[in-house]
Short mmCIF file of C-alpha atoms in Angstrom, two decimals:
data_model
loop_
_atom_site.label_atom_id
_atom_site.label_comp_id
_atom_site.label_asym_id
_atom_site.label_seq_id
_atom_site.Cartn_x
_atom_site.Cartn_y
_atom_site.Cartn_z
CA MET A 1 86.66 124.99 121.12
CA PRO A 2 89.46 126.57 123.10
CA HIS A 3 92.29 124.19 123.49
CA PRO A 4 91.99 122.21 126.94
CA LEU A 5 95.34 123.49 128.28
CA GLY A 6 94.76 127.03 126.87
CA THR A 7 97.19 127.03 124.02
CA ALA A 8 97.25 125.16 120.70
CA PRO A 9 98.99 121.82 120.61
CA SER A 10 102.35 121.51 118.88
CA LYS A 11 100.87 118.41 117.08
CA VAL A 12 97.87 116.20 116.57
CA ILE A 13 98.87 112.54 116.04
CA ALA A 14 96.36 110.12 114.73
CA LEU A 15 96.60 106.28 114.80
CA HIS A 16 95.53 104.13 111.72
CA LEU A 17 94.20 100.90 113.30
CA ASN A 18 93.65 99.93 116.91
CA PHE A 19 90.19 98.57 117.53
CA PRO A 20 89.74 94.87 116.59
CA SER A 21 86.37 95.41 115.03
CA ARG A 22 87.99 97.98 112.59
CA VAL A 23 90.88 95.54 111.90
CA ARG A 24 88.28 92.95 110.82
CA GLU A 25 86.65 95.49 108.48
CA ARG A 26 90.06 96.40 106.92
CA GLY A 27 91.24 92.75 106.71
CA ARG A 28 94.75 93.40 107.96
CA VAL A 29 96.41 93.19 111.37
CA PRO A 30 99.19 95.60 112.05
CA ALA A 31 102.25 94.32 113.84
CA HIS A 32 102.97 97.80 115.27
CA PRO A 33 101.06 101.08 115.62
CA SER A 34 101.25 103.39 112.60
CA TYR A 35 100.51 107.16 112.56
CA PHE A 36 99.86 110.15 110.66
CA LEU A 37 99.80 113.89 111.51
CA LYS A 38 96.92 116.34 111.47
CA PRO A 39 97.60 120.13 111.63
CA PRO A 40 96.60 121.94 114.82
CA SER A 41 94.51 124.10 112.55
CA SER A 42 92.21 121.21 111.90
CA LEU A 43 90.95 121.38 115.50
CA ALA A 44 87.32 122.39 116.02
CA GLY A 45 84.70 122.17 118.79
CA SER A 46 81.24 120.85 119.29
CA GLY A 47 78.80 122.77 117.14
CA ASP A 48 81.32 123.75 114.48
CA ALA A 49 80.52 122.86 110.90
CA LEU A 50 82.10 119.99 108.99
CA VAL A 51 82.66 121.56 105.59
CA ARG A 52 82.64 119.23 102.62
CA PRO A 53 84.38 121.00 99.70
CA GLU A 54 82.14 121.16 96.69
CA GLY A 55 83.05 118.43 94.18
CA CYS A 56 83.73 115.91 96.94
CA GLU A 57 81.41 113.14 97.72
CA LEU A 58 83.35 110.80 100.22
CA LEU A 59 83.39 112.83 103.48
CA THR A 60 83.78 110.34 106.36
CA PHE A 61 83.40 110.38 110.20
CA GLU A 62 85.41 108.35 112.65
CA GLY A 63 84.55 108.55 116.25
CA GLU A 64 87.56 108.24 118.41
CA VAL A 65 89.01 108.63 121.95
CA ALA A 66 91.40 111.54 122.10
CA LEU A 67 94.20 111.75 124.62
CA VAL A 68 95.62 115.16 125.71
CA ILE A 69 99.15 115.07 127.00
CA GLY A 70 99.71 116.75 130.39
CA THR A 71 103.45 116.43 131.00
CA ARG A 72 106.32 116.25 128.56
CA ALA A 73 107.04 112.72 127.51
CA ARG A 74 110.35 111.66 125.97
CA ARG A 75 111.50 108.01 125.92
CA VAL A 76 109.02 106.85 128.48
CA PRO A 77 108.44 103.14 129.06
CA PRO A 78 104.94 101.66 128.30
CA GLU A 79 104.13 101.27 132.07
CA GLU A 80 104.61 104.97 132.61
CA GLY A 81 102.93 106.18 129.32
CA TRP A 82 99.44 106.75 130.78
CA ALA A 83 100.89 108.96 133.63
CA HIS A 84 101.68 111.58 130.92
CA VAL A 85 98.04 111.86 129.82
CA ALA A 86 96.10 114.69 131.46
CA TYR A 87 92.65 114.42 129.82
CA VAL A 88 90.47 112.21 127.66
CA THR A 89 87.81 113.48 125.42
CA ALA A 90 85.64 112.57 122.35
CA ALA A 91 86.97 113.24 118.88
CA ASN A 92 85.81 112.92 115.19
CA ASP A 93 88.59 112.16 112.87
CA VAL A 94 87.00 113.60 109.69
CA GLY A 95 88.44 112.89 106.28
CA VAL A 96 87.58 113.31 102.60
CA TYR A 97 88.54 110.22 100.68
CA ASP A 98 88.22 112.01 97.32
CA LEU A 99 91.64 113.59 98.17
CA ARG A 100 93.55 110.61 99.55
CA HIS A 101 95.30 110.19 96.17
CA ALA A 102 96.80 113.63 96.56
CA ASP A 103 98.89 112.78 99.55
CA ARG A 104 99.07 109.02 99.64
CA GLY A 105 100.39 107.91 103.06
CA SER A 106 100.52 111.35 104.71
CA ASN A 107 96.72 112.08 104.51
CA LEU A 108 97.58 115.75 104.80
CA ARG A 109 94.80 117.25 102.62
CA SER A 110 92.32 114.42 102.98
CA LYS A 111 92.42 114.52 106.84
CA GLY A 112 94.04 117.85 107.60
CA ALA A 113 91.50 120.46 106.40
CA ASP A 114 90.33 123.24 108.76
CA GLY A 115 87.71 121.88 111.07
CA PHE A 116 88.39 118.08 110.42
CA THR A 117 89.30 117.27 114.08
CA PRO A 118 86.39 118.24 116.41
CA LEU A 119 87.12 117.58 120.10
CA GLY A 120 84.89 117.80 123.24
CA PRO A 121 82.66 119.03 124.53
CA ARG A 122 84.00 118.18 128.02
CA LEU A 123 87.21 116.67 129.39
CA LEU A 124 87.62 113.54 131.59
CA ASP A 125 90.51 113.65 134.07
CA ALA A 126 92.76 110.88 133.10
CA ARG A 127 93.70 110.19 136.80
CA ARG A 128 89.99 109.35 137.40
CA VAL A 129 89.34 106.92 134.65
CA ASP A 130 90.42 103.41 133.67
CA PRO A 131 92.00 103.63 130.14
CA ALA A 132 90.77 100.07 129.57
CA GLY A 133 87.25 100.87 130.67
CA LEU A 134 85.99 103.56 128.36
CA ARG A 135 83.00 103.20 125.95
CA LEU A 136 83.00 104.98 122.59
CA ARG A 137 79.80 105.68 120.79
CA THR A 138 78.94 107.55 117.64
CA TRP A 139 75.55 108.46 116.20
CA VAL A 140 74.62 109.74 112.73
CA ASN A 141 71.34 111.71 112.60
CA GLY A 142 70.34 110.16 115.90
CA GLU A 143 70.94 106.58 114.72
CA PRO A 144 73.77 104.45 116.32
CA ALA A 145 76.68 104.04 114.07
CA GLN A 146 79.58 102.92 116.33
CA ASP A 147 79.75 101.33 119.78
CA ASP A 148 82.88 99.76 121.17
CA SER A 149 84.99 99.72 124.28
CA THR A 150 88.77 100.08 125.02
CA ASP A 151 89.28 96.83 126.80
CA THR A 152 90.51 94.89 123.72
CA LEU A 153 92.64 97.57 121.96
CA LEU A 154 95.63 96.24 119.88
CA PHE A 155 97.73 99.01 121.35
CA PRO A 156 96.79 100.30 124.81
CA PHE A 157 96.99 104.05 125.45
CA GLY A 158 100.16 103.84 127.60
CA GLN A 159 101.89 101.92 124.88
CA LEU A 160 100.97 104.52 122.31
CA VAL A 161 102.51 107.30 124.48
CA ALA A 162 105.58 105.28 124.97
CA ASP A 163 105.96 104.27 121.37
CA LEU A 164 105.65 107.82 120.08
CA SER A 165 108.04 109.20 122.72
CA ARG A 166 110.87 106.90 121.53
CA LEU A 167 111.58 109.39 118.73
CA ILE A 168 109.06 112.32 119.15
CA THR A 169 108.87 114.50 122.31
CA LEU A 170 105.32 114.85 123.34
CA GLU A 171 104.59 118.24 124.71
CA PRO A 172 101.74 119.37 127.10
CA GLY A 173 98.58 119.97 125.05
CA ASP A 174 99.55 117.53 122.19
CA VAL A 175 96.63 115.39 121.03
CA ILE A 176 96.65 111.75 120.18
CA LEU A 177 93.69 110.24 118.31
CA THR A 178 93.68 106.63 119.17
CA GLY A 179 91.78 104.89 116.38
CA THR A 180 88.15 104.27 115.35
CA PRO A 181 86.09 101.17 115.75
CA ALA A 182 83.88 99.46 113.10
CA GLY A 183 81.13 101.50 111.58
CA ALA A 184 82.76 104.55 110.20
CA SER A 185 81.23 105.63 106.90
CA VAL A 186 80.23 108.49 104.65
CA ILE A 187 78.29 111.56 105.63
CA SER A 188 76.64 114.20 103.49
CA PRO A 189 75.58 117.84 103.91
CA GLY A 190 72.60 118.03 106.29
CA ASP A 191 73.88 115.00 108.32
CA THR A 192 74.69 115.46 112.00
CA VAL A 193 77.35 113.38 113.73
CA GLU A 194 77.60 112.91 117.53
CA VAL A 195 80.47 111.19 119.42
CA GLU A 196 80.60 110.43 123.18
CA VAL A 197 83.10 108.74 125.50
CA ASP A 198 82.33 107.68 129.00
CA ASP A 199 83.42 105.24 131.72
CA GLY A 200 79.99 104.48 133.17
CA LEU A 201 80.07 107.34 135.64
CA ARG A 202 81.59 110.26 133.75
CA SER A 203 80.91 111.41 130.18
CA THR A 204 82.45 113.88 127.78
CA GLY A 205 78.91 114.75 126.65
CA ARG A 206 78.05 114.48 122.90
CA LEU A 207 80.43 116.13 120.49
CA CYS A 208 77.91 117.31 117.82
CA ASN A 209 78.80 118.55 114.35
CA SER A 210 76.76 118.97 111.30
CA VAL A 211 77.85 118.74 107.59
CA THR A 212 77.58 121.72 105.24
CA GLU A 213 78.61 122.11 101.63
CA GLY A 214 81.66 124.28 101.02
CA ASP A 215 83.02 126.21 98.02
CA PRO A 216 84.74 124.36 95.12
CA LEU A 217 88.44 123.90 95.38
CA ALA A 218 90.72 126.14 93.31
CA ALA A 219 91.95 124.30 90.23
CA TYR A 220 95.69 124.83 90.83
CA GLY A 221 96.24 121.66 92.80
CA ALA A 222 95.04 117.98 92.93
CA MET A 223 91.38 117.70 92.39
CA PRO A 224 88.86 115.21 93.93
CA ALA A 225 88.83 111.76 92.51
CA ALA A 226 86.20 109.31 93.88
CA THR A 227 87.49 106.09 92.50
CA PRO A 228 85.65 102.80 93.09
CA ALA A 229 88.49 101.70 95.52
CA GLU A 230 88.16 104.92 97.56
CA ARG A 231 84.27 104.58 97.61
CA GLU A 232 84.65 101.02 98.94
CA ALA A 233 87.23 102.19 101.56
CA ALA A 234 85.07 105.14 102.62
CA TYR A 235 81.79 103.37 102.89
CA GLY A 236 83.18 100.30 104.55
CA PRO A 237 80.77 97.36 104.94
CA ALA A 238 77.89 99.64 103.80
CA TYR A 239 79.39 99.93 100.36
CA GLU A 240 77.46 98.11 97.70
CA PRO A 241 79.53 98.40 94.54
CA GLY A 242 78.15 98.03 91.21
CA PRO A 243 79.39 95.30 88.83
CA LEU A 244 82.92 95.76 87.66
CA LEU A 245 82.02 94.60 84.19
CA ASP A 246 78.93 95.64 82.37
CA PRO A 247 76.74 92.44 82.40
CA ARG A 248 75.94 92.73 78.72
CA ILE A 249 79.80 92.61 77.95
CA ALA A 250 80.25 89.77 80.41
CA ARG A 251 77.54 87.73 78.67
CA GLY A 252 78.92 88.53 75.33
CA LEU A 253 82.46 87.39 76.21
CA ALA A 254 81.13 84.30 77.84
CA SER A 255 79.23 83.32 74.66
CA VAL A 256 82.25 83.04 72.45
CA ALA A 257 85.19 80.66 72.55
CA VAL A 258 88.60 81.66 73.75
CA ALA A 259 90.08 80.38 70.39
CA THR A 260 87.78 82.80 68.49
CA LEU A 261 88.77 85.66 70.60
CA SER A 262 92.42 84.87 70.16
CA ALA A 263 91.88 84.69 66.37
CA GLN A 264 90.16 87.96 66.20
CA LEU A 265 92.73 89.70 68.31
CA ARG A 266 95.39 88.55 65.97
CA ALA A 267 93.63 88.92 62.62
CA THR A 268 91.48 92.02 63.16
CA HIS A 269 93.44 93.99 65.75
CA GLY A 270 97.12 92.94 65.15
CA LEU A 271 97.47 91.59 68.68
CA PRO A 272 98.95 87.95 68.47
CA HIS A 273 100.34 87.88 71.99
CA MET A 274 97.23 88.05 74.09
CA SER A 275 97.04 84.35 75.14
CA ILE A 276 98.37 83.32 78.53
CA ASP A 277 100.42 80.35 77.54
CA GLY A 278 101.09 77.02 79.32
CA VAL A 279 98.06 77.16 81.80
CA ARG A 280 95.34 74.61 82.21
CA THR A 281 92.15 74.85 84.26
CA THR A 282 90.95 72.88 87.28
CA ARG A 283 87.39 73.31 85.98
CA PRO A 284 87.31 72.72 82.21
CA GLU A 285 83.53 72.69 82.19
CA GLN A 286 83.43 76.30 83.53
CA ARG A 287 83.78 79.58 81.55
CA MET A 288 85.74 82.40 83.24
CA VAL A 289 85.16 86.09 82.48
CA GLY A 290 86.37 88.82 84.82
CA VAL A 291 88.53 91.89 85.42
CA ALA A 292 92.16 91.51 86.16
CA HIS A 293 93.70 92.12 89.58
CA THR A 294 97.36 91.48 89.68
CA LEU A 295 100.00 89.95 91.92
CA ARG A 296 103.81 89.78 91.21
CA TYR A 297 106.24 87.42 92.57
CA LEU A 298 110.03 87.91 92.34
CA PRO A 299 112.76 85.33 92.54
CA LEU A 300 113.48 84.06 95.95
CA ARG A 301 115.99 85.94 98.09
CA GLU A 302 116.10 84.59 101.60
CA ASP A 303 116.89 87.96 103.27
CA LEU A 304 114.02 89.69 101.49
CA PHE A 305 111.57 86.80 101.95
CA ARG A 306 112.06 87.33 105.79
CA HIS A 307 110.74 90.85 105.43
CA ARG A 308 108.18 90.31 102.67
CA GLY A 309 107.09 86.77 103.01
CA GLY A 310 105.50 86.78 106.52
CA GLY A 311 102.39 88.37 107.98
CA MET A 312 99.94 90.11 105.69
CA ASN A 313 102.32 89.82 102.73
CA ALA A 314 101.51 90.73 99.07
CA GLN A 315 100.07 87.38 98.35
CA LYS A 316 97.51 87.62 101.18
CA ARG A 317 96.72 91.26 100.48
CA ALA A 318 96.01 90.31 96.86
CA ILE A 319 93.39 87.81 98.03
CA GLU A 320 91.88 90.21 100.48
CA GLU A 321 91.76 92.96 97.94
CA LEU A 322 89.74 90.88 95.48
CA ARG A 323 86.35 92.27 94.53
CA PRO A 324 83.41 90.23 93.20
CA GLY A 325 83.97 89.75 89.46
CA GLN A 326 87.83 90.04 89.48
CA VAL A 327 90.44 87.53 88.30
CA LEU A 328 93.55 87.29 90.24
CA VAL A 329 96.43 87.13 87.85
CA MET A 330 99.76 85.94 89.26
CA ASP A 331 103.11 86.56 87.67
CA ALA A 332 105.33 83.69 88.83
CA ARG A 333 107.89 83.94 85.87
CA ARG A 334 106.56 80.52 84.54
CA ASP A 335 108.41 78.77 87.46
CA ILE A 336 106.29 75.76 88.35
CA THR A 337 108.73 74.35 90.97
CA ALA A 338 106.81 75.92 93.91
CA GLY A 339 103.29 76.54 94.72
CA THR A 340 101.85 80.10 94.35
CA LEU A 341 98.29 79.29 95.71
CA GLY A 342 97.00 76.67 98.18
CA ASP A 343 93.50 75.52 99.00
CA ILE A 344 92.88 77.91 101.82
CA LEU A 345 93.68 81.10 99.96
CA ALA A 346 91.79 79.74 96.88
CA LEU A 347 88.80 79.25 99.19
CA ARG A 348 89.18 82.74 100.50
CA ALA A 349 89.27 84.06 96.83
CA SER A 350 86.02 82.22 96.14
CA ARG A 351 84.40 83.65 99.22
CA ARG A 352 85.52 87.11 98.18
CA GLY A 353 83.48 86.59 94.85
CA ALA A 354 86.50 86.15 92.50
CA ALA A 355 85.69 85.13 88.98
CA GLY A 356 88.94 82.95 88.78
CA VAL A 357 92.59 82.83 89.37
CA VAL A 358 95.34 82.59 86.74
CA THR A 359 98.96 81.80 87.65
CA ASP A 360 101.84 80.76 85.33
CA GLY A 361 103.39 79.14 88.40
CA ALA A 362 102.20 76.00 90.21
CA ILE A 363 99.35 75.44 92.71
CA ARG A 364 99.34 73.23 95.90
CA ASP A 365 96.43 71.11 97.11
CA SER A 366 95.25 70.83 93.43
CA ALA A 367 92.62 68.15 94.22
CA ARG A 368 90.93 70.32 96.88
CA ILE A 369 91.21 73.46 94.76
CA ALA A 370 89.46 71.54 91.88
CA GLU A 371 86.51 70.93 94.26
CA LEU A 372 85.85 74.75 94.59
CA ASP A 373 83.43 76.52 92.38
CA LEU A 374 86.26 78.72 91.10
CA PRO A 375 88.14 78.14 87.89
CA VAL A 376 91.88 78.17 88.50
CA TYR A 377 94.27 78.23 85.70
CA ARG A 378 97.86 77.24 86.53
CA GLY A 379 101.17 76.28 84.91
CA GLY A 380 101.52 73.13 87.08
CA ASP A 381 101.00 71.34 90.36
CA HIS A 382 103.65 71.28 93.03
CA PRO A 383 103.68 70.38 96.77
CA SER A 384 106.19 73.09 97.85
CA VAL A 385 105.28 76.46 99.44
CA LEU A 386 106.19 79.62 97.53
CA GLY A 387 109.20 80.38 99.81
CA ARG A 388 110.98 77.70 97.81
CA ARG A 389 111.24 79.92 94.74
CA HIS A 390 109.21 83.10 95.08
CA VAL A 391 109.02 86.34 96.97
CA PRO A 392 105.44 87.96 97.04
CA TRP A 393 106.35 91.41 96.02
CA ASP A 394 103.45 93.70 94.98
CA THR A 395 99.90 93.91 93.84
CA GLY A 396 97.98 96.10 91.43
CA VAL A 397 100.85 96.52 88.89
CA PRO A 398 101.23 95.34 85.17
CA VAL A 399 102.57 91.85 85.15
CA ALA A 400 103.87 89.23 82.75
CA CYS A 401 101.75 85.99 82.96
CA GLY A 402 102.45 83.16 80.61
CA GLY A 403 104.11 85.49 78.12
CA ALA A 404 101.22 87.94 78.09
CA LEU A 405 101.22 91.55 79.48
CA VAL A 406 98.31 92.00 81.87
CA GLN A 407 97.31 95.32 83.29
CA PRO A 408 94.96 95.80 86.27
CA GLY A 409 91.58 96.37 84.61
CA ASP A 410 92.10 94.18 81.50
CA LEU A 411 89.50 91.61 80.88
CA LEU A 412 90.27 87.86 81.14
CA VAL A 413 88.38 85.15 79.36
CA GLY A 414 88.97 81.48 79.86
CA ASP A 415 87.69 78.14 78.87
CA ALA A 416 88.93 74.64 78.46
CA ASP A 417 91.41 75.76 75.73
CA GLY A 418 93.11 78.41 77.97
CA VAL A 419 93.03 82.08 78.81
CA VAL A 420 93.16 85.26 76.59
CA VAL A 421 93.53 88.88 77.61
CA VAL A 422 91.05 91.34 76.18
CA PRO A 423 91.60 95.07 76.27
CA PRO A 424 88.40 96.56 77.60
CA GLU A 425 88.02 99.21 74.86
CA LEU A 426 87.89 96.44 72.22
CA SER A 427 85.42 94.19 74.02
CA GLU A 428 82.26 95.29 72.20
CA ARG A 429 83.74 95.01 68.71
CA LEU A 430 85.34 91.74 69.49
CA ILE A 431 82.09 90.26 70.76
CA ALA A 432 80.38 91.25 67.42
CA ASP A 433 83.25 89.94 65.27
CA CYS A 434 83.63 86.70 67.27
CA ALA A 435 79.84 86.09 66.94
CA GLU A 436 80.13 86.54 63.18
CA GLN A 437 83.21 84.12 63.01
CA GLU A 438 81.44 81.54 64.96
CA ARG A 439 78.35 81.78 62.80
CA GLN A 440 80.51 81.21 59.72
CA GLU A 441 82.15 78.26 61.33
CA ARG A 442 78.73 76.67 62.08
CA PHE A 443 77.98 77.04 58.43
CA ILE A 444 81.26 75.60 57.44
CA THR A 445 80.88 72.75 59.81
CA GLU A 446 77.54 71.83 58.34
CA GLN A 447 79.09 71.81 54.81
CA VAL A 448 82.01 69.66 55.74
CA ARG A 449 79.65 67.13 57.28
CA ALA A 450 77.70 67.13 54.12
CA GLY A 451 80.93 66.01 52.30
CA ARG A 452 82.06 69.36 50.85
CA SER A 453 85.74 70.18 50.32
CA VAL A 454 87.43 72.81 52.51
CA ASP A 455 88.87 74.40 49.44
CA GLY A 456 87.43 77.76 49.22
CA LEU A 457 85.07 76.98 52.08
CA TYR A 458 87.42 77.28 55.09
CA PRO A 459 88.01 80.09 55.58
CA LEU A 460 84.82 81.24 53.81
CA GLY A 461 85.57 82.24 50.26
CA PRO A 462 83.51 84.48 47.84
CA VAL A 463 82.15 81.39 45.96
CA TRP A 464 80.24 80.39 49.10
CA HIS A 465 78.97 83.98 49.93
CA ASP A 466 75.47 83.65 48.51
CA ALA A 467 74.93 80.26 50.12
CA TYR A 468 76.06 81.53 53.38
CA GLU A 469 73.68 84.53 53.16
CA ARG A 470 70.69 82.14 52.33
CA TRP A 471 71.71 79.92 55.39
CA CYS A 472 71.83 83.00 57.69
CA ALA A 473 68.35 83.92 56.52
CA GLU A 474 67.08 80.43 57.31
CA GLN A 475 68.67 80.50 60.67
CA ALA A 476 67.26 83.92 61.71
CA PRO A 477 63.81 82.63 62.86
CA ARG A 478 65.69 80.13 65.22
CA THR A 479 68.57 82.41 66.37
CA GLY A 480 67.42 85.94 65.85
CA PRO A 481 68.62 88.54 63.39
CA ARG A 482 72.40 88.92 62.72
CA GLU A 483 73.98 91.80 64.66
#
């Protein structure tokens, strides 16, 4: 499409979050607008192909309202921002999530490829439309995918122009993409996306683009990586993730005692420091098996808490990032003189499908937390909020919890005795070794009940080997063959 003002813009600026419906999907509310740049070479028109590079799978559409600047804007106030907009049109902010890792934050390669910003097909004169009275709709293969209006935007269009112009001179022809509503998701070769903006009287017409398969990327740069986290972000609410943990492994770990796992980690694998010390559970009758998601607290510094403790801080982000089957592991430096979790966030963790929470700090509202169907292991109980001792710092990093090093992705197993950390690569062998240890201990228990001495029996010595084998053979019809 030829540029609306006849020349290419000096810049294309895109907004991250603006529609409340999209904010609800993402689970975070920005205090201020945040932006990224798209190259002018990403502009395309209706009918142009959306080319997905071979090897990528997470090409996404985002229907948006595009503003085209008409007059130069520098340090303009919000009430004058809209006057600098010449046209409104439909846009599709296309991206490929497989490459977000390559330019985290800037989105250059994931959002800036040639053809990834279709505009059009027609322009609406900004002087003739109400910026708060526009309707944005998107269709994929003829089916409605997005439908929202601009009357409840977090950041009205005039405010965006003013905010950007504080530091960046907006030139005639510059394009601002103003955010997408709920419903953006993944598209594939053969799919067709249509976007339309109207005010009830005038319409841009439908911006129509179809997806085609491109050539593979040359291997002398970052290559596509479709991680589970990127799939979830790309698909949005339509994403149906598989289990984080193989159900067979989960059942196996749930079938053996934490004490047995701890013994096997120490004796067989030379890992004596895998227990999270000093924590007790709110639900001793429940077993906990899950995949670690981590949160780190640092010691209180009042000046830093003012910046990091409010709003959607790391503590709240950690809760909202939880996926079904994850265990939130909190590093509170074993300081139990302030709470690190209260009943509301514990309830939210439960609703997110968490398998449990482990903190070497304290919890608040312990009686109400104990009523939840969620095992919570904690170092203590304390009525104070975390700002008394802790600054919520970051998530998804290796942490120290109760003297144990826990990495994101480690396996956590808990029972009434406590919690142990299991390296995922050792899980299958550990399950088999623990099953054998517990089988031996059942045999030993029977012998002790019958009055036998523990000498040579516990641990099982060679003199008892034949008797144990006969006992196992007798048990086989009842319990199945030994693994």
